[in-house]
Short mmCIF file of C-alpha atoms in Angstrom, two decimals:
data_model
loop_
_atom_site.label_atom_id
_atom_site.label_comp_id
_atom_site.label_asym_id
_atom_site.label_seq_id
_atom_site.Cartn_x
_atom_site.Cartn_y
_atom_site.Cartn_z
CA HIS A 1 35.30 -19.72 24.66
CA GLY A 2 38.62 -18.48 25.86
CA ARG A 3 40.75 -15.71 25.87
CA GLU A 4 42.64 -14.19 22.96
CA ASN A 5 45.46 -11.68 23.63
CA GLY A 6 44.15 -11.50 27.20
CA ALA A 7 40.75 -10.16 25.92
CA LEU A 8 37.61 -12.18 26.77
CA ASP A 9 35.65 -13.45 23.78
CA LEU A 10 32.08 -12.61 24.57
CA THR A 11 30.44 -14.22 21.23
CA PRO A 12 27.65 -16.33 22.10
CA LEU A 13 28.22 -20.43 21.35
CA ASN A 14 25.05 -20.26 18.99
CA GLY A 15 26.60 -17.11 16.98
CA PRO A 16 25.63 -13.28 17.45
CA ILE A 17 22.54 -12.75 19.14
CA SER A 18 20.03 -10.97 16.70
CA LEU A 19 17.96 -8.30 18.25
CA LYS A 20 15.97 -7.60 15.39
CA LYS A 21 12.27 -8.00 15.47
CA GLU A 22 11.07 -10.92 13.28
CA LYS A 23 9.22 -9.23 10.48
CA VAL A 24 5.84 -10.42 10.10
CA ASP A 25 4.37 -10.86 6.53
CA PRO A 26 1.19 -8.85 6.26
CA ALA A 27 0.04 -11.38 3.76
CA ALA A 28 -0.11 -14.40 6.26
CA VAL A 29 -3.53 -13.07 7.33
CA VAL A 30 -4.62 -13.81 3.84
CA TYR A 31 -2.61 -17.09 3.59
CA ALA A 32 -4.65 -18.25 6.96
CA VAL A 33 -7.81 -18.19 5.05
CA PRO A 34 -8.24 -21.18 2.54
CA GLU A 35 -10.31 -19.58 0.57
CA LEU A 36 -8.19 -16.65 -0.04
CA ALA A 37 -4.90 -18.59 -0.13
CA SER A 38 -6.19 -20.35 -3.32
CA PHE A 39 -5.97 -17.01 -5.02
CA GLY A 40 -2.00 -17.49 -4.81
CA ARG A 41 0.76 -15.43 -3.83
CA VAL A 42 0.57 -11.74 -2.66
CA PHE A 43 2.71 -9.52 -4.61
CA ARG A 44 2.49 -6.50 -2.18
CA SER A 45 0.58 -5.41 0.77
CA SER A 46 -0.20 -1.85 1.94
CA SER A 47 0.02 -0.11 5.16
CA PRO A 48 -3.28 -0.29 7.06
CA LEU A 49 -5.34 2.53 5.88
CA PRO A 50 -7.72 4.10 8.57
CA LEU A 51 -11.39 4.11 7.39
CA THR A 52 -12.58 5.90 10.96
CA GLU A 53 -11.29 8.21 13.50
CA THR A 54 -9.64 6.21 16.32
CA GLU A 55 -12.37 7.53 18.99
CA THR A 56 -15.56 5.92 17.17
CA GLU A 57 -17.83 3.06 18.21
CA TYR A 58 -16.02 1.02 15.51
CA VAL A 59 -12.18 1.45 14.57
CA VAL A 60 -11.76 0.08 10.84
CA THR A 61 -8.58 -0.14 8.81
CA CYS A 62 -8.26 -1.50 5.44
CA THR A 63 -5.05 -3.37 4.02
CA LYS A 64 -4.98 -3.72 0.11
CA HIS A 65 -3.00 -7.10 -0.70
CA VAL A 66 -2.21 -6.98 -4.43
CA LEU A 67 -2.27 -10.06 -6.60
CA SER A 68 -1.61 -10.82 -10.23
CA GLY A 69 -5.39 -9.93 -11.67
CA TYR A 70 -6.80 -9.61 -7.87
CA VAL A 71 -6.89 -7.29 -4.70
CA ILE A 72 -7.79 -8.62 -1.40
CA LEU A 73 -9.00 -6.23 0.90
CA GLN A 74 -8.74 -6.86 4.51
CA PHE A 75 -11.01 -4.99 7.12
CA ASN A 76 -9.68 -4.83 10.25
CA VAL A 77 -12.59 -4.02 12.56
CA GLU A 78 -12.54 -3.42 16.61
CA ASN A 79 -15.86 -3.08 18.18
CA THR A 80 -15.67 -0.55 21.20
CA ILE A 81 -19.02 -0.78 22.58
CA ASP A 82 -19.70 -2.36 25.90
CA ASP A 83 -23.24 -3.86 25.52
CA GLN A 84 -23.01 -5.01 21.71
CA ARG A 85 -21.97 -8.11 20.01
CA LEU A 86 -21.35 -7.74 16.30
CA GLU A 87 -22.53 -10.69 14.02
CA GLU A 88 -21.81 -11.43 10.33
CA VAL A 89 -19.57 -8.28 10.01
CA ARG A 90 -18.76 -7.43 6.37
CA ALA A 91 -17.59 -4.44 4.24
CA VAL A 92 -19.31 -3.32 1.17
CA VAL A 93 -17.57 -1.84 -1.34
CA GLU A 94 -18.11 0.15 -4.42
CA GLY A 95 -15.60 1.43 -7.07
CA ASP A 96 -16.38 4.67 -9.36
CA SER A 97 -14.87 2.73 -12.22
CA THR A 98 -15.13 -0.65 -14.21
CA VAL A 99 -11.53 -1.53 -13.31
CA PHE A 100 -12.60 -3.85 -10.65
CA ASP A 101 -15.49 -6.14 -9.85
CA VAL A 102 -16.51 -7.57 -6.57
CA ILE A 103 -16.28 -11.23 -6.62
CA GLY A 104 -16.49 -12.28 -2.91
CA GLU A 105 -16.71 -11.31 0.64
CA ILE A 106 -15.66 -13.18 3.72
CA SER A 107 -17.43 -11.90 6.76
CA ALA A 108 -16.27 -11.81 10.52
CA PRO A 109 -18.90 -14.29 12.42
CA SER A 110 -18.71 -12.23 15.69
CA ILE A 111 -16.99 -9.29 17.25
CA LEU A 112 -17.35 -8.83 21.16
CA CYS A 113 -16.54 -5.20 22.87
CA GLY A 114 -12.48 -5.04 22.80
CA GLU A 115 -12.17 -7.76 19.92
CA THR A 116 -10.55 -6.93 16.60
CA LYS A 117 -11.48 -9.33 13.69
CA ASN A 118 -11.02 -9.14 10.03
CA CYS A 119 -13.43 -9.39 7.20
CA PHE A 120 -12.51 -9.48 3.63
CA THR A 121 -13.62 -8.29 0.09
CA VAL A 122 -12.10 -9.78 -3.05
CA LEU A 123 -11.87 -7.83 -6.40
CA GLN A 124 -11.11 -9.09 -9.65
CA GLN A 125 -9.24 -6.80 -12.51
CA ALA A 126 -11.39 -6.55 -15.41
CA ASP A 127 -9.34 -8.31 -18.27
CA ASP A 128 -10.28 -5.52 -20.95
CA HIS A 129 -9.41 -2.81 -18.60
CA THR A 130 -5.98 -0.97 -18.26
CA LEU A 131 -5.48 -0.13 -14.74
CA SER A 132 -6.29 3.17 -13.68
CA PRO A 133 -6.81 4.76 -9.95
CA THR A 134 -10.24 3.88 -8.52
CA SER A 135 -11.98 5.46 -5.52
CA PHE A 136 -14.15 3.29 -2.99
CA SER A 137 -16.87 4.03 -0.98
CA CYS A 138 -17.61 1.51 1.70
CA GLU A 139 -19.73 0.74 4.31
CA LEU A 140 -19.74 -1.60 7.29
CA ARG A 141 -22.79 -3.84 7.35
CA PHE A 142 -23.39 -6.38 10.51
CA ASN A 143 -26.15 -7.63 12.80
CA ALA A 144 -25.97 -5.87 16.23
CA VAL A 145 -26.91 -7.74 19.45
CA THR A 146 -27.65 -6.01 22.62
CA ILE A 147 -25.96 -8.05 25.54
CA ASP A 148 -25.88 -7.69 29.24
CA SER A 149 -22.63 -7.77 31.57
CA SER A 150 -22.54 -11.78 31.42
CA GLY A 151 -22.94 -11.91 27.58
CA GLU A 152 -26.70 -12.90 27.63
CA GLU A 153 -28.75 -11.46 24.77
CA LEU A 154 -31.25 -8.79 25.49
CA GLY A 155 -33.96 -8.72 22.88
CA ASP A 156 -33.30 -9.46 19.12
CA SER A 157 -30.78 -8.28 16.99
CA TYR A 158 -30.83 -5.54 14.27
CA GLU A 159 -29.37 -4.79 11.23
CA GLU A 160 -26.65 -2.10 11.44
CA GLU A 161 -24.85 0.10 8.41
CA TYR A 162 -21.96 2.16 9.31
CA THR A 163 -20.44 4.31 6.68
CA LEU A 164 -16.65 4.37 6.37
CA GLU A 165 -14.04 6.69 4.79
CA ASP A 166 -13.56 6.59 1.01
CA PHE A 167 -10.28 4.93 -0.10
CA GLU A 168 -8.32 4.59 -3.18
CA ILE A 169 -6.54 1.71 -5.24
CA SER A 170 -3.94 3.48 -7.21
CA ILE A 171 -1.45 2.46 -9.57
CA SER A 172 1.55 2.76 -7.07
CA ASP A 173 -0.33 -0.27 -5.21
CA PHE A 174 0.84 -2.50 -7.94
CA LEU A 175 4.33 -1.56 -7.81
CA ALA A 176 7.15 -2.83 -5.40
CA LYS A 177 10.32 -1.46 -4.37
CA VAL A 178 13.07 -3.75 -5.72
CA LYS A 179 16.82 -2.54 -5.45
CA VAL A 180 19.30 -2.73 -8.43
CA ASN A 181 22.79 -3.00 -7.80
CA ASP A 182 23.93 -0.62 -10.56
CA PHE A 183 21.30 1.66 -11.48
CA ARG A 184 23.29 3.57 -14.46
CA ARG A 185 24.07 0.07 -15.99
CA SER A 186 20.32 -0.97 -15.65
CA TRP A 187 19.06 2.07 -17.23
CA GLU A 188 21.40 2.05 -20.08
CA SER A 189 21.05 -1.68 -20.80
CA MET A 190 17.24 -1.38 -20.60
CA GLY A 191 17.49 1.54 -23.63
CA ASN A 192 14.87 4.15 -24.49
CA ARG A 193 12.73 2.12 -26.88
CA ASN A 194 9.94 2.12 -24.39
CA GLU A 195 10.84 5.31 -22.50
CA VAL A 196 7.78 7.84 -21.40
CA LEU A 197 8.89 11.42 -20.67
CA GLU A 198 6.79 13.96 -18.91
CA LYS A 199 7.13 17.38 -17.32
CA VAL A 200 4.82 18.73 -14.65
CA GLY A 201 4.71 21.41 -11.89
CA LEU A 202 4.30 20.26 -8.27
CA LYS A 203 2.73 22.23 -5.49
CA PHE A 204 5.58 22.39 -3.15
CA LYS A 205 7.59 25.28 -1.51
CA ASN A 206 10.83 23.32 -1.28
CA LEU A 207 12.85 20.32 -2.92
CA THR A 208 13.00 18.10 0.26
CA ASP A 209 9.06 18.01 0.36
CA ALA A 210 8.88 17.73 -3.44
CA VAL A 211 11.37 14.65 -3.53
CA ALA A 212 9.52 12.87 -0.65
CA ALA A 213 6.48 13.15 -2.44
CA VAL A 214 7.69 11.98 -5.98
CA ILE A 215 9.00 8.98 -3.92
CA ASP A 216 5.58 8.39 -2.08
CA PHE A 217 3.63 8.70 -5.48
CA LEU A 218 5.56 6.15 -7.42
CA GLY A 219 5.87 3.65 -4.57
CA MET A 220 9.46 2.66 -5.90
CA LEU A 221 12.70 2.51 -4.37
CA PRO A 222 15.34 5.52 -4.32
CA CYS A 223 18.78 4.25 -5.65
CA ASP A 224 22.00 5.57 -4.94
CA GLY A 225 21.17 7.82 -1.78
CA THR A 226 19.18 10.15 -4.35
CA SER A 227 16.32 10.60 -1.76
CA LEU A 228 18.61 13.20 0.03
CA VAL A 229 18.68 16.48 -1.02
CA LYS A 230 22.00 18.18 -0.07
CA VAL A 231 21.67 21.68 1.23
CA LYS A 232 24.80 22.75 -0.37
CA ASN A 233 23.58 21.93 -3.94
CA LYS A 234 20.70 24.96 -3.49
CA GLY A 235 19.64 26.35 -6.65
CA LYS A 236 20.62 23.24 -8.81
CA PRO A 237 18.36 20.61 -9.93
CA HIS A 238 17.86 17.38 -7.90
CA MET A 239 18.49 13.79 -9.60
CA LEU A 240 16.25 11.12 -8.19
CA HIS A 241 16.60 7.47 -9.38
CA LEU A 242 14.01 5.14 -8.67
CA SER A 243 13.74 1.28 -9.27
CA GLY A 244 10.74 -0.98 -8.88
CA VAL A 245 8.72 -4.03 -10.14
CA PHE A 246 5.46 -4.19 -11.55
CA VAL A 247 2.88 -6.86 -10.34
CA SER A 248 3.66 -8.72 -13.81
CA GLY A 249 7.16 -9.17 -12.89
CA CYS A 250 8.16 -6.27 -15.28
CA GLU A 251 11.07 -3.97 -13.99
CA ILE A 252 10.62 -0.45 -13.98
CA LEU A 253 13.43 2.30 -13.71
CA ALA A 254 12.95 6.15 -13.49
CA ARG A 255 15.03 9.13 -13.46
CA ALA A 256 13.67 12.59 -12.14
CA GLN A 257 14.86 15.93 -12.20
CA ILE A 258 13.41 18.03 -9.73
CA ILE A 259 14.11 21.94 -9.95
CA LEU A 260 12.93 24.63 -7.52
CA ASP A 261 12.20 27.63 -9.68
CA GLU A 262 11.85 30.78 -7.87
CA THR A 263 8.71 32.08 -10.09
CA VAL A 264 6.87 28.86 -10.92
CA GLY A 265 7.55 26.82 -7.93
CA VAL A 266 8.88 22.92 -8.31
CA VAL A 267 9.16 21.76 -11.75
CA LEU A 268 9.45 17.77 -12.27
CA LYS A 269 10.95 16.33 -15.42
CA ILE A 270 10.90 12.55 -15.57
CA ALA A 271 11.58 9.58 -17.70
CA VAL A 272 10.48 6.16 -17.13
CA ARG A 273 11.68 3.05 -18.63
CA SER A 274 10.34 -0.70 -18.72
CA ALA A 275 10.07 -3.27 -21.33
CA ASP A 276 6.38 -1.90 -22.33
CA THR A 277 5.46 1.50 -23.29
CA GLN A 278 2.09 1.04 -22.04
CA LEU A 279 3.29 0.35 -18.57
CA SER A 280 5.82 3.02 -18.50
CA ARG A 281 3.01 5.54 -19.23
CA LEU A 282 0.88 3.79 -16.52
CA VAL A 283 3.58 4.31 -13.82
CA ILE A 284 4.08 8.25 -14.98
CA GLN A 285 0.27 8.65 -14.28
CA CYS A 286 1.01 8.03 -10.61
CA ILE A 287 2.18 11.63 -10.27
CA GLN A 288 -0.56 13.77 -9.03
#
């Protein structure tokens, strides 16, 4: 380290200091459990979904880990009751369709007050079913043990059931955001052989909210800065380019034209391209 042109070189000896927080892979929790790690690589993990209010006795969130043919549901359970220990904590789920079958559960052996532990439910996708959005009812089941301040048990344990909020596994859970370097070129080279077109009305009052919602519905990555609605283009249609990949590894591209019509509200015209017409149609179904 020396001076160059009288300026002090402050570059650290071992290269620039990175202040970026280390990104934790949410799927690491799954890989840490041998029975779950054997299912293979997690394709994508959702954000934790609250299944209770934050001020309740038990605070529960659910993270959906999507794999090829399976979904591993991670239930993060916090016990906030001082004089209670929870044992054999498991989440019992029931879907409203035949797309998924529950094939296994891993319970949390014990959760003391102030502790947060995970239990898991494994779903298998039924081979003969096309994916469709599935809503699940959910219940926490455990043995509750009353304890004193020293942790000694007071009396027998008793079985408890605690109803959680319903949650959904949607088509967009099976899509990952993947960047393409040149959207226009990728769009042209993919061709329109498996293109699916749709025109729908959306219940939004302005373009900014409508564009954000379409991105959210599809779970794909906006390209070429098309997620930003320009104020000066008021009255003109907004073009949105999206790219992603399906759990099967199939690339998906979408072009959407979003128009704010003073009389009918927001109108969405969307074209989806992929290597498979059925998949393009499936992606279109994400629009709610």
